Amino acid sequence: MTIKVNNAIDIFFDSLAKEKDFNIIAIILSGLGNDGTRGITAISKKGGIIIAQEPESAKNESMPQGVISSGYADFILKPKAMPEENIRIVQKLNSYTAPSASHTMYYPLHD
């Protein structure tokens, strides 16, 4: 029996990381397997922010747990808390001014 592995989330996140001309917030929700883990690694290495669903709140916890286990999750939240945290992150990103347009600077996520 052949099992086809779906890596659509990894492919999507990898493409975002390669074309990073903007700030990226990647969110991993309930799902099966480790799809997304490779992609969030690429996004994190480019300065992106990673939010994973709290596994206990997920119907299928393996995707968010894979991201958390990778060490790249900046936030581990229940879905109800994600909109407020996204707003806070975007507001912080929008209030940050880089000292020079010639290089990229990343702001500290955690105060």
XYZ file of C-alpha atoms in Angstrom:
111
model
C 0.000 0.000 0.000
C 1.312 3.435 -0.948
C 0.592 6.420 1.268
C 0.645 9.813 -0.401
C 2.020 12.549 1.867
C 0.476 15.975 1.447
C 3.006 18.802 1.895
C 0.826 21.664 0.655
C 1.389 23.770 3.794
C 5.185 23.303 3.614
C 5.163 24.310 -0.059
C 3.057 27.393 0.696
C 5.199 28.501 3.668
C 8.446 27.827 1.745
C 7.218 30.061 -1.084
C 6.383 32.841 1.392
C 9.838 32.610 2.965
C 11.543 32.794 -0.441
C 9.614 35.917 -1.452
C 9.918 37.702 1.889
C 9.378 41.360 1.059
C 6.937 41.709 3.938
C 6.448 40.536 7.516
C 5.070 37.024 7.814
C 2.866 35.590 10.536
C 2.392 31.850 10.049
C -0.402 30.087 11.920
C -0.575 26.315 12.303
C -3.963 24.928 13.288
C -5.351 21.438 13.836
C -4.174 18.899 11.281
C -2.625 15.512 10.723
C 1.041 14.847 10.177
C 4.025 17.187 10.144
C 3.021 19.269 7.134
C 4.023 22.860 7.872
C 7.030 22.132 10.061
C 9.633 22.519 7.289
C 7.917 25.633 5.989
C 7.709 27.388 9.351
C 11.401 26.698 9.851
C 12.132 28.657 6.658
C 9.781 31.473 7.697
C 11.275 31.682 11.189
C 14.826 31.845 9.820
C 13.698 34.851 7.716
C 12.375 36.635 10.811
C 8.754 35.552 10.559
C 6.479 34.955 13.509
C 5.066 31.488 14.172
C 1.817 30.827 16.041
C 0.802 27.251 16.801
C -2.534 26.078 18.099
C -2.433 24.749 21.640
C -2.511 20.961 21.010
C -5.112 20.323 23.718
C -7.580 22.527 21.801
C -6.951 20.848 18.424
C -9.120 18.095 16.960
C -5.962 16.661 15.353
C -2.924 17.773 17.302
C -0.030 16.371 15.262
C 0.506 19.438 13.019
C 0.636 22.009 15.820
C 2.600 19.598 18.021
C 5.169 19.115 15.240
C 5.689 22.876 15.012
C 5.951 23.225 18.793
C 8.420 20.323 18.982
C 10.559 21.971 16.292
C 11.255 24.846 18.687
C 10.153 27.511 16.186
C 6.750 28.402 17.688
C 6.816 31.955 19.037
C 3.322 31.608 20.471
C 1.201 28.602 21.462
C -2.411 29.721 21.727
C -6.004 28.562 21.691
C -7.740 29.677 18.484
C -9.903 32.212 20.361
C -6.754 34.048 21.523
C -5.159 34.220 18.062
C -6.990 37.262 16.602
C -6.054 39.495 19.534
C -2.417 38.351 19.432
C -2.272 38.898 15.656
C -3.569 42.435 16.114
C -0.953 43.112 18.799
C 1.833 41.771 16.571
C 0.710 43.779 13.535
C 0.407 46.958 15.624
C 3.924 46.411 16.945
C 5.244 45.766 13.429
C 3.518 48.905 12.119
C 4.936 51.063 14.932
C 8.511 49.912 14.310
C 10.706 52.077 12.092
C 13.956 50.605 10.827
C 16.994 52.896 11.192
C 17.877 52.412 7.533
C 16.062 51.032 4.507
C 19.309 49.392 3.404
C 19.005 46.511 5.836
C 16.286 44.540 7.603
C 15.757 44.814 11.321
C 13.441 42.680 13.409
C 11.709 43.955 16.509
C 11.621 41.965 19.750
C 8.371 40.012 20.026
C 8.343 39.616 23.748
C 8.622 42.663 26.003
